[in-house]
Short mmCIF file of N, CA and C in Angstrom, two decimals:
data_model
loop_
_atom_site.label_atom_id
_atom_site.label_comp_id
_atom_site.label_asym_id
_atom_site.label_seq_id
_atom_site.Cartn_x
_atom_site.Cartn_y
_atom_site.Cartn_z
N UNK A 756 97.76 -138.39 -64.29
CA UNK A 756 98.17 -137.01 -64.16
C UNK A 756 99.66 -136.90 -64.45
N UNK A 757 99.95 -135.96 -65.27
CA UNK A 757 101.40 -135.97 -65.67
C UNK A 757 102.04 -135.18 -64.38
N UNK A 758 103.12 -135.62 -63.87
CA UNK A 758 104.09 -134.78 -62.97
C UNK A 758 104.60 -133.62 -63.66
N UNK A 759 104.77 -132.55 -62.68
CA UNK A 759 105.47 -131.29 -62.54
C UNK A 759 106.31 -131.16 -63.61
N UNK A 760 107.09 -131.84 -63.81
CA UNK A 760 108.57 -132.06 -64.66
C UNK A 760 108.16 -132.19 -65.73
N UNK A 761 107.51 -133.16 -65.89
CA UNK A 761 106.86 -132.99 -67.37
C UNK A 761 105.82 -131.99 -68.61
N UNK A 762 105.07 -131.44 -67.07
CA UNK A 762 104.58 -130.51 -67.51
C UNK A 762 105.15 -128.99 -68.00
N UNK A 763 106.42 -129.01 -67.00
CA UNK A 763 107.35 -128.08 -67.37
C UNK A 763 108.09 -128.35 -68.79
N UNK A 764 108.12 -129.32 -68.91
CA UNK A 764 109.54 -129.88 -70.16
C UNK A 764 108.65 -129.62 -71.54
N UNK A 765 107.61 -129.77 -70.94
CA UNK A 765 106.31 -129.81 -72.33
C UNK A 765 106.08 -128.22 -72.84
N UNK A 766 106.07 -127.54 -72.00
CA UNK A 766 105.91 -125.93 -72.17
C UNK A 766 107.15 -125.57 -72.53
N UNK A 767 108.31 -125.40 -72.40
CA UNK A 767 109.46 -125.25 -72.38
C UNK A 767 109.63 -125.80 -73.97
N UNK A 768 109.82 -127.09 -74.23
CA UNK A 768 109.51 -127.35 -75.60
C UNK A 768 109.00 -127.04 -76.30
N UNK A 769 107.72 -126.74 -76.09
CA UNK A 769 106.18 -125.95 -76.90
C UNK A 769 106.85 -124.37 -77.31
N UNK A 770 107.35 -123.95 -76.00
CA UNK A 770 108.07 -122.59 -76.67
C UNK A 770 109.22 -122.55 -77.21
N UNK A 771 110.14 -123.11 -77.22
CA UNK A 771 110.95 -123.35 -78.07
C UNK A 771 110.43 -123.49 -79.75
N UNK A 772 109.95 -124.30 -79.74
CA UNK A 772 109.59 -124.78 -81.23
C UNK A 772 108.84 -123.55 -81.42
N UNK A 773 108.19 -122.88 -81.03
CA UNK A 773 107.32 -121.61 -81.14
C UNK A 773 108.32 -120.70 -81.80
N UNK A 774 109.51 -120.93 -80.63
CA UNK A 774 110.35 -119.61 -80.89
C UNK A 774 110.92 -119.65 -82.09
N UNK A 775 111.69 -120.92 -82.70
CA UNK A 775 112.17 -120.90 -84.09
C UNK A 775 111.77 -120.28 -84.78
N UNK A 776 110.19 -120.78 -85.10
CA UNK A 776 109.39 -120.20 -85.98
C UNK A 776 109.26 -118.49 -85.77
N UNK A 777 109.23 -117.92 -85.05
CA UNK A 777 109.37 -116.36 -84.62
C UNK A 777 110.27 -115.99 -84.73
N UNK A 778 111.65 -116.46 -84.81
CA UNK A 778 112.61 -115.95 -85.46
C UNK A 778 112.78 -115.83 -87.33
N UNK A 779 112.84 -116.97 -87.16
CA UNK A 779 112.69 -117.09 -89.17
C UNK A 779 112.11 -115.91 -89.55
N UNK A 780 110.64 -116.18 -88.98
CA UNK A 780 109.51 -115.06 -89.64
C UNK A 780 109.81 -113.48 -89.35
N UNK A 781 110.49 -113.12 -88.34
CA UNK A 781 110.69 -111.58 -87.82
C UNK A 781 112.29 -111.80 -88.32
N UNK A 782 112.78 -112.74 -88.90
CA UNK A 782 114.65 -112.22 -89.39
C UNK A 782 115.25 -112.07 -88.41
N UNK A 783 114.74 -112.32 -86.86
CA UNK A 783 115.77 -112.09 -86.04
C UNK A 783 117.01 -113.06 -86.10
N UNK A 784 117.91 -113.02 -86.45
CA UNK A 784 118.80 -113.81 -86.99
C UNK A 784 119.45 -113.74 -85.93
N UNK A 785 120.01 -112.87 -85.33
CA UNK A 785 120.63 -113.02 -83.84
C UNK A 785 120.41 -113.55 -82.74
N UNK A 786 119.56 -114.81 -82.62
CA UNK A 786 118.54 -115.51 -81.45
C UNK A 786 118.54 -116.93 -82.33
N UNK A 787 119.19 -116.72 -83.74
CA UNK A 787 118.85 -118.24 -84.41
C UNK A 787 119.69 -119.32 -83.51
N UNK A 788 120.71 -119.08 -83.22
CA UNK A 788 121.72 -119.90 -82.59
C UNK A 788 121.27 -120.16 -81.55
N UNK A 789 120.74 -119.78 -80.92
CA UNK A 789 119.92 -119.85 -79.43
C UNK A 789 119.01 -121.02 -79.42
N UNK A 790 118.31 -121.01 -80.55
CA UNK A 790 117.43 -121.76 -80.38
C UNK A 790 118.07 -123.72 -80.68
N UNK A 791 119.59 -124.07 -81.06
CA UNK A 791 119.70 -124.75 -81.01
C UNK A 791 121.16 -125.38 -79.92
N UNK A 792 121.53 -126.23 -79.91
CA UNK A 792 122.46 -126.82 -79.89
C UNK A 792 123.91 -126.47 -80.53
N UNK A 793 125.11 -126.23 -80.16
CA UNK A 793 126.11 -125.61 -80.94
C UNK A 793 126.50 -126.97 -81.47
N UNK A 794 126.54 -128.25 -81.63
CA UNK A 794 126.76 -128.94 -82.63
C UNK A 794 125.49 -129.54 -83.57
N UNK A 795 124.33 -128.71 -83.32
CA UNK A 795 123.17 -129.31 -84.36
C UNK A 795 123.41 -129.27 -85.31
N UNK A 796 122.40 -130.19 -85.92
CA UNK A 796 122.77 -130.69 -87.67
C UNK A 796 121.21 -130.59 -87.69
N UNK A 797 121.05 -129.57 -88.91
CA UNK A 797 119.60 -129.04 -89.31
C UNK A 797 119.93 -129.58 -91.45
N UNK A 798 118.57 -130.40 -91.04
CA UNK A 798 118.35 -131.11 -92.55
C UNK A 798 116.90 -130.43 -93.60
N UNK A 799 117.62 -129.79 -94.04
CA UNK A 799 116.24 -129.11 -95.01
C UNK A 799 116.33 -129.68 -96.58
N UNK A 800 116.66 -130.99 -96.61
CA UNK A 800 117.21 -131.43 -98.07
C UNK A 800 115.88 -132.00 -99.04
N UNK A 801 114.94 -132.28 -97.91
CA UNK A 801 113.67 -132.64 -98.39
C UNK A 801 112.89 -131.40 -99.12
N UNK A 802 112.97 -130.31 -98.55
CA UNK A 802 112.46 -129.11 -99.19
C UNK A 802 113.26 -128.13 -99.70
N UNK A 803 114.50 -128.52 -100.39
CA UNK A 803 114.95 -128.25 -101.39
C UNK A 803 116.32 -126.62 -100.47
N UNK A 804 116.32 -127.14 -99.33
CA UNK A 804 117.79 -126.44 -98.63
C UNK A 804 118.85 -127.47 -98.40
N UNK A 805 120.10 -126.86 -97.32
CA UNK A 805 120.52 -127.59 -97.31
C UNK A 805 121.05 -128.57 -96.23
N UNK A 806 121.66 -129.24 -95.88
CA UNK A 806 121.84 -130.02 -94.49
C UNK A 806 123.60 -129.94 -94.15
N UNK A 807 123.06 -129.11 -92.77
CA UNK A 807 124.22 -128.65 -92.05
C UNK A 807 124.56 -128.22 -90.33
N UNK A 808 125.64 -127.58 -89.98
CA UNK A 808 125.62 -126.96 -88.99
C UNK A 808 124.73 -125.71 -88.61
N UNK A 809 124.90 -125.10 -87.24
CA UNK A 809 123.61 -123.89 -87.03
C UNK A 809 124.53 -122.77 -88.32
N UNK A 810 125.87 -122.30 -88.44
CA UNK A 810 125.96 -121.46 -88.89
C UNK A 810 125.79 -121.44 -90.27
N UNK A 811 126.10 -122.51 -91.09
CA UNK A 811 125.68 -122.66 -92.26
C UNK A 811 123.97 -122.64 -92.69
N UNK A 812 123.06 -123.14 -91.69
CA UNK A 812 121.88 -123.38 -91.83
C UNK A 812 121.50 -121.51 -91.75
N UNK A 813 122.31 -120.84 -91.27
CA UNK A 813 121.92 -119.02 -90.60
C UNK A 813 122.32 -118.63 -91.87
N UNK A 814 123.33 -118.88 -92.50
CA UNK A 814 123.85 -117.99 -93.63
C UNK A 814 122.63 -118.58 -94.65
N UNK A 815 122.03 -119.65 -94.93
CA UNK A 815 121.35 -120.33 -96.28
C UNK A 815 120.32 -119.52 -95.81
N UNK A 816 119.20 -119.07 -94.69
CA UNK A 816 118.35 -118.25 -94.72
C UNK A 816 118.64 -116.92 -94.64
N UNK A 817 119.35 -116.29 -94.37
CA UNK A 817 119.67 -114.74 -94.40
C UNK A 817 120.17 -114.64 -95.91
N UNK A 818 120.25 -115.45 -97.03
CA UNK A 818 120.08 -115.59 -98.08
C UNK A 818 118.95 -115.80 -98.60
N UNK A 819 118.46 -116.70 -98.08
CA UNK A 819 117.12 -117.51 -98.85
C UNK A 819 115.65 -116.17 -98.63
N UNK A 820 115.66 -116.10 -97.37
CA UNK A 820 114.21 -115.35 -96.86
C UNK A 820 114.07 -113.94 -97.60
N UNK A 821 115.50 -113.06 -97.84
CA UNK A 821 114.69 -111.93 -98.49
C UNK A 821 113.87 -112.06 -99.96
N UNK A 822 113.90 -113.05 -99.92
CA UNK A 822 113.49 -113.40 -101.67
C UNK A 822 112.04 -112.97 -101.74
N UNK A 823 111.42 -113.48 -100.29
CA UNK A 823 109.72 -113.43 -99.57
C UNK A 823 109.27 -112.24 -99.29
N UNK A 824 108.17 -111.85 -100.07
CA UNK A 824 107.69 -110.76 -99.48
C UNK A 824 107.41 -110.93 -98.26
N UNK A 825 106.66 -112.09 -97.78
CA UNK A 825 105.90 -112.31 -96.49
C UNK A 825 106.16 -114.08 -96.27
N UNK A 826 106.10 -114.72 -95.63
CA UNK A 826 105.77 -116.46 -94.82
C UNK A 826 105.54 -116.23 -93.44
N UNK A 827 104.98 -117.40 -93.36
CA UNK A 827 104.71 -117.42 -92.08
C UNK A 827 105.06 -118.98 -91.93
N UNK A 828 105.41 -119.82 -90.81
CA UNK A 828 105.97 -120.95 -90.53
C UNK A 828 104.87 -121.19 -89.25
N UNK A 829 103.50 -121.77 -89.29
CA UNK A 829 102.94 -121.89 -88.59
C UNK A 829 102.99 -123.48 -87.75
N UNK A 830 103.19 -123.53 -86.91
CA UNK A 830 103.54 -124.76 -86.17
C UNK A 830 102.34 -125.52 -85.16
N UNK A 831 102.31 -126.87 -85.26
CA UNK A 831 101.23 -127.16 -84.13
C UNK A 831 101.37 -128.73 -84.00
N UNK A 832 100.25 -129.32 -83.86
CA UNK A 832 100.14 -130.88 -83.57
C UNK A 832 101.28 -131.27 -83.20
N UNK A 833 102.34 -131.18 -82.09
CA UNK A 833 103.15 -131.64 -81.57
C UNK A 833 103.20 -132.93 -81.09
N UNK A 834 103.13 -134.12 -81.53
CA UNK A 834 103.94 -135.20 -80.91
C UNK A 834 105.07 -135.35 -80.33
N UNK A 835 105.03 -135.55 -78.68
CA UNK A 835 106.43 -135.15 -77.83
C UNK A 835 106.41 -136.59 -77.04
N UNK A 836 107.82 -137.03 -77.34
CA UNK A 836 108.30 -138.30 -76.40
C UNK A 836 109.45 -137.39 -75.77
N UNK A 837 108.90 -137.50 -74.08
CA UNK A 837 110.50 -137.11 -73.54
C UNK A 837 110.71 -137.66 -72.57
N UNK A 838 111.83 -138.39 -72.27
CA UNK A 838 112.91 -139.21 -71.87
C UNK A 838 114.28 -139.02 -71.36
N UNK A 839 113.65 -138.61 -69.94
CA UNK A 839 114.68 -137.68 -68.86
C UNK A 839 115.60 -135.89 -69.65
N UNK A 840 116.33 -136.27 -69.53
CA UNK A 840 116.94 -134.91 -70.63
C UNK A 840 116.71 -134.94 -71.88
N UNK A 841 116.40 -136.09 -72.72
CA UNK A 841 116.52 -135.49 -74.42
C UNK A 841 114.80 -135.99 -74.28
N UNK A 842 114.41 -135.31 -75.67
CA UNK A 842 112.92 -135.57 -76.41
C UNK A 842 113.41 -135.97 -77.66
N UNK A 843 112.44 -136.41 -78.53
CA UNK A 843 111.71 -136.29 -80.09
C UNK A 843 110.61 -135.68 -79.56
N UNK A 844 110.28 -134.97 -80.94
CA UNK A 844 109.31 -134.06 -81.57
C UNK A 844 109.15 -134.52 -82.44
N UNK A 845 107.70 -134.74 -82.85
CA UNK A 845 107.53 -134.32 -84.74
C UNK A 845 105.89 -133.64 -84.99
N UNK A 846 106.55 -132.31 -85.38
CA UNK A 846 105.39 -131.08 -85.53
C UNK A 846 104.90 -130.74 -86.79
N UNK A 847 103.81 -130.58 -86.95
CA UNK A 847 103.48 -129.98 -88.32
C UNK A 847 103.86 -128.51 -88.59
N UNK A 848 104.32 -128.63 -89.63
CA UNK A 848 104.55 -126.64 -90.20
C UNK A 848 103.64 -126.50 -91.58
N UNK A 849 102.80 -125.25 -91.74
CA UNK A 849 102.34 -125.07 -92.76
C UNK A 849 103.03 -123.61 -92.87
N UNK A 850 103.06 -123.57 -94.10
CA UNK A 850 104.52 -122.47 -94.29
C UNK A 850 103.92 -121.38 -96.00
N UNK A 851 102.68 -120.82 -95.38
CA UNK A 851 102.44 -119.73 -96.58
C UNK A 851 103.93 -118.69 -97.23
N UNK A 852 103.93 -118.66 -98.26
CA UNK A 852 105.19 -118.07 -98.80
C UNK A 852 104.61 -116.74 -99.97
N UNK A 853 105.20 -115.73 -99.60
CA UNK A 853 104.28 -114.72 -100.90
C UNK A 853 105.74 -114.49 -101.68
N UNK A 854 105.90 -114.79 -102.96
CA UNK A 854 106.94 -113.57 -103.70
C UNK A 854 106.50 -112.38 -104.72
N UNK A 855 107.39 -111.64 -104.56
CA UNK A 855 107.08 -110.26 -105.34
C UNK A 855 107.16 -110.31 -106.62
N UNK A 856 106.22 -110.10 -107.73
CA UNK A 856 106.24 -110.80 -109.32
C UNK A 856 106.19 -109.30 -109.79
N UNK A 857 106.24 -108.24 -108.65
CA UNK A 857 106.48 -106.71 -109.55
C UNK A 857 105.18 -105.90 -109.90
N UNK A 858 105.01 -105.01 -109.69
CA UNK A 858 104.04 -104.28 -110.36
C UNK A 858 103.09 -104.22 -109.68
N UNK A 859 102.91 -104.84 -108.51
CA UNK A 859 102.00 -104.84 -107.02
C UNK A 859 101.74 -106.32 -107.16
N UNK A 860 102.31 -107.17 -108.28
CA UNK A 860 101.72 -108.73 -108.69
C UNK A 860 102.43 -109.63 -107.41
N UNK A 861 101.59 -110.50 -107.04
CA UNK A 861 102.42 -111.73 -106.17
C UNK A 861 101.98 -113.16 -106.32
N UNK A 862 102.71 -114.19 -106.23
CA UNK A 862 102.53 -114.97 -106.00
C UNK A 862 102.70 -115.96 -105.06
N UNK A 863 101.75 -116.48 -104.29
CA UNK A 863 101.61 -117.13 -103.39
C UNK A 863 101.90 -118.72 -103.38
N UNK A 864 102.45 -119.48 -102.71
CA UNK A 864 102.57 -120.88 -102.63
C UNK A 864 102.37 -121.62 -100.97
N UNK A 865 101.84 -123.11 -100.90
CA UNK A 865 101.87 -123.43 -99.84
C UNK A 865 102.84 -124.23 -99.43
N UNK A 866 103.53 -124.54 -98.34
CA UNK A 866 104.83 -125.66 -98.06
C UNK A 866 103.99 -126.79 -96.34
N UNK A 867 103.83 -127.33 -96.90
CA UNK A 867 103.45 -128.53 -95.73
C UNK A 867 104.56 -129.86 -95.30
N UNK A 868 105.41 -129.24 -94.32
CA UNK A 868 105.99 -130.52 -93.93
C UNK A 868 105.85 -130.44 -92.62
N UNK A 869 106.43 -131.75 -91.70
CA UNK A 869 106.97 -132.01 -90.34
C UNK A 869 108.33 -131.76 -89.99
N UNK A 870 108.73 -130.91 -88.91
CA UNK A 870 109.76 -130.71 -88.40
C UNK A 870 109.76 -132.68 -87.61
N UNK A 871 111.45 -132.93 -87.64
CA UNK A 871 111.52 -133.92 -86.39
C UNK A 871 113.02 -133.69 -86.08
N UNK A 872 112.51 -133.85 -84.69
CA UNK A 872 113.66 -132.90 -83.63
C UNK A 872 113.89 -133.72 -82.41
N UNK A 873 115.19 -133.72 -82.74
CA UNK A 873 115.97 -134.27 -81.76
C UNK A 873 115.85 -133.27 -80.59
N UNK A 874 115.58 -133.38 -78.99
CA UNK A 874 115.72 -131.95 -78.20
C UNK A 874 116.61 -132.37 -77.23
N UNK A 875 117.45 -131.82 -76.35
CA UNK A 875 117.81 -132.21 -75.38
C UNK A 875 118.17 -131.13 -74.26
N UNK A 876 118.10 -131.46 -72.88
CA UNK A 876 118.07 -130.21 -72.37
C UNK A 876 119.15 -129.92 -71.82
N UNK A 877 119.72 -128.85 -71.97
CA UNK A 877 120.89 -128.25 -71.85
C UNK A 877 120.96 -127.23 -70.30
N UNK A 878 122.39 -126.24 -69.94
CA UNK A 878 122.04 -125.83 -68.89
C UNK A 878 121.79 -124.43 -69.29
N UNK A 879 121.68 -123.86 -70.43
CA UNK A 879 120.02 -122.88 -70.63
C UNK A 879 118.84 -123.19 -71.19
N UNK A 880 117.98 -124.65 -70.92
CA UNK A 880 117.08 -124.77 -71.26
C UNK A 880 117.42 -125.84 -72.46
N UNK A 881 115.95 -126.21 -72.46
CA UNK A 881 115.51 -127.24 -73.52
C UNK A 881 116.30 -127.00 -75.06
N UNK A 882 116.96 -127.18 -76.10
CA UNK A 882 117.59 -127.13 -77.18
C UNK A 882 117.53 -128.20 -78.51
N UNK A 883 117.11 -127.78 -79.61
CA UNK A 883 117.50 -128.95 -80.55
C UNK A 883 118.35 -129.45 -81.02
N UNK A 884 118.69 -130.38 -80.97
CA UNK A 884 120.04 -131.19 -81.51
C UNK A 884 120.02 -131.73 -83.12
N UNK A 885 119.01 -131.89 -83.32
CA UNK A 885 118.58 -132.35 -84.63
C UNK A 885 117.40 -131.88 -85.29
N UNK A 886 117.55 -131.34 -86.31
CA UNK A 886 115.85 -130.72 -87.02
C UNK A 886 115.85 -131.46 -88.79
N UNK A 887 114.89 -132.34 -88.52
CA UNK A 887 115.03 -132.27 -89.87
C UNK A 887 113.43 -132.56 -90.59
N UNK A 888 113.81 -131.39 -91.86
CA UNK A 888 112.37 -131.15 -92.13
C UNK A 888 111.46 -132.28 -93.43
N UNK A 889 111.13 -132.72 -93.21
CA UNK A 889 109.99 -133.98 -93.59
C UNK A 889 109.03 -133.54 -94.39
N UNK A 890 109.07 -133.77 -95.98
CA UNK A 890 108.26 -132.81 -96.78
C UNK A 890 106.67 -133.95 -96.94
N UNK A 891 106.03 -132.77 -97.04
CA UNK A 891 104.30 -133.63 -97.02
C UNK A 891 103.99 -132.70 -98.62
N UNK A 892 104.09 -131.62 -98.77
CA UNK A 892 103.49 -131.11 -100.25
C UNK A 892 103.57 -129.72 -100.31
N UNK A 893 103.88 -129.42 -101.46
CA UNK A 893 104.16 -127.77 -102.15
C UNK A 893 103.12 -127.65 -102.98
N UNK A 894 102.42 -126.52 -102.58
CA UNK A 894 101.54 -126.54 -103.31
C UNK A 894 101.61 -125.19 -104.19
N UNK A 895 101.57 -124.98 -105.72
CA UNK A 895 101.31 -123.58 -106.40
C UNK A 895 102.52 -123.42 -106.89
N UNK A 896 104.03 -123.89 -106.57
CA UNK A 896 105.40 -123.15 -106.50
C UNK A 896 105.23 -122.66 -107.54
N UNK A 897 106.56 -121.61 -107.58
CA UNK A 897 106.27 -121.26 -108.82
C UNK A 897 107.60 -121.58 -109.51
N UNK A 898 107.94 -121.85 -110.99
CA UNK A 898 108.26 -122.66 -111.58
C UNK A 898 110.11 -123.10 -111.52
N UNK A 899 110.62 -121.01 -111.15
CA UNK A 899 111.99 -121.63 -110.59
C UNK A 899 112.40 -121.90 -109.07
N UNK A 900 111.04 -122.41 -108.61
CA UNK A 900 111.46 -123.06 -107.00
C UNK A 900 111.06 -123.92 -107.29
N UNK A 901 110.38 -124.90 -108.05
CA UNK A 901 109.92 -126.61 -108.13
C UNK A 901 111.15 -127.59 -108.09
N UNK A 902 110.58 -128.25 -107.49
CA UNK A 902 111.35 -129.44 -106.96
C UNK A 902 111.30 -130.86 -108.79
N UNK A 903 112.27 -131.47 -108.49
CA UNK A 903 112.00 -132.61 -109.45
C UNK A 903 110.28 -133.09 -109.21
N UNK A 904 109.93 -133.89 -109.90
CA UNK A 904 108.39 -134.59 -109.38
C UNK A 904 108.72 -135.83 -108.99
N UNK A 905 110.31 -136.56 -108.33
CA UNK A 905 110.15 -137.48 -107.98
C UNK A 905 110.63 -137.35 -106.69
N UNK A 906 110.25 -135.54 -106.32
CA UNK A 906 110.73 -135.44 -104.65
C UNK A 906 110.00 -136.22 -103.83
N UNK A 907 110.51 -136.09 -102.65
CA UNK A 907 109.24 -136.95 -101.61
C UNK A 907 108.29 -136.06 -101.44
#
């Protein structure tokens, strides 16, 4: 039976990582910082962003996302090691992406990677210290978002 503490640290985590994803997707951009660490280092170099601090990582999507008609950053299978105040994570994201091709036309693509996250808990709660996103496959892109073919 897992103790109290853990069961708490596990939910607490679970919503966290929840919450990221609910921000991205609703643009609340004002809650992005919240969700990490003020010296995190967020690595999106595998899926073709870039690797940085929270405010640089805020400005590359309040750039990047209006491009999307619609995504969604769906999160789950959580693998959680936690180890008094800090965790690892490593979660699956499947990440539907629609863009607008005009004329009511769209095109759709799929993004499959793993978040892995450094967490540690802070004195407002659980926080990530490290995110970095772990590419598994793009599927459909369309031709000026493709990656080289010798990405990972």
């Amino acid at each position: 039976m897992l103790p109290l503490q853990e069961i708490s640290d596990r939910l607490e985590i679970d919503e966290l990582l929840v919450r990221y994803s609910h921000v991205i997707d609703s643009g609340s951009w004002e809650e992005f910082a919240d969700v990490f660490t003020e010296d995190a280092v967020i690595d999106y170099t595998e899926m073709g962003g870039p690797r940085g601090g929270v405010g640089e990582t805020l400005r590359f999507l309040q750039a990047a996302m209006p491009h999307f008609l619609s995504y969604q950053h769906l999160v789950s299978n959580t693998v959680l090691h936690i180890d008094g105040d800090t965790a690892t994570a490593r979660s699956i994201c499947h990440n539907p992406m629609v863009l607008d091709r005009g004329e009511g036309r769209t095109h759709v693509f799929f993004c499959g990677l793993w978040y892995r996250d450094t967490l540690v808990r802070t004195a407002r709660g659980w926080r990530i210290r490290e995110r970095y996103e772990e590419r598994s496959y793009v599927h459909n892109a369309p031709d000026e978002l493709a990656q080289p073919t010798d990405a990972p």
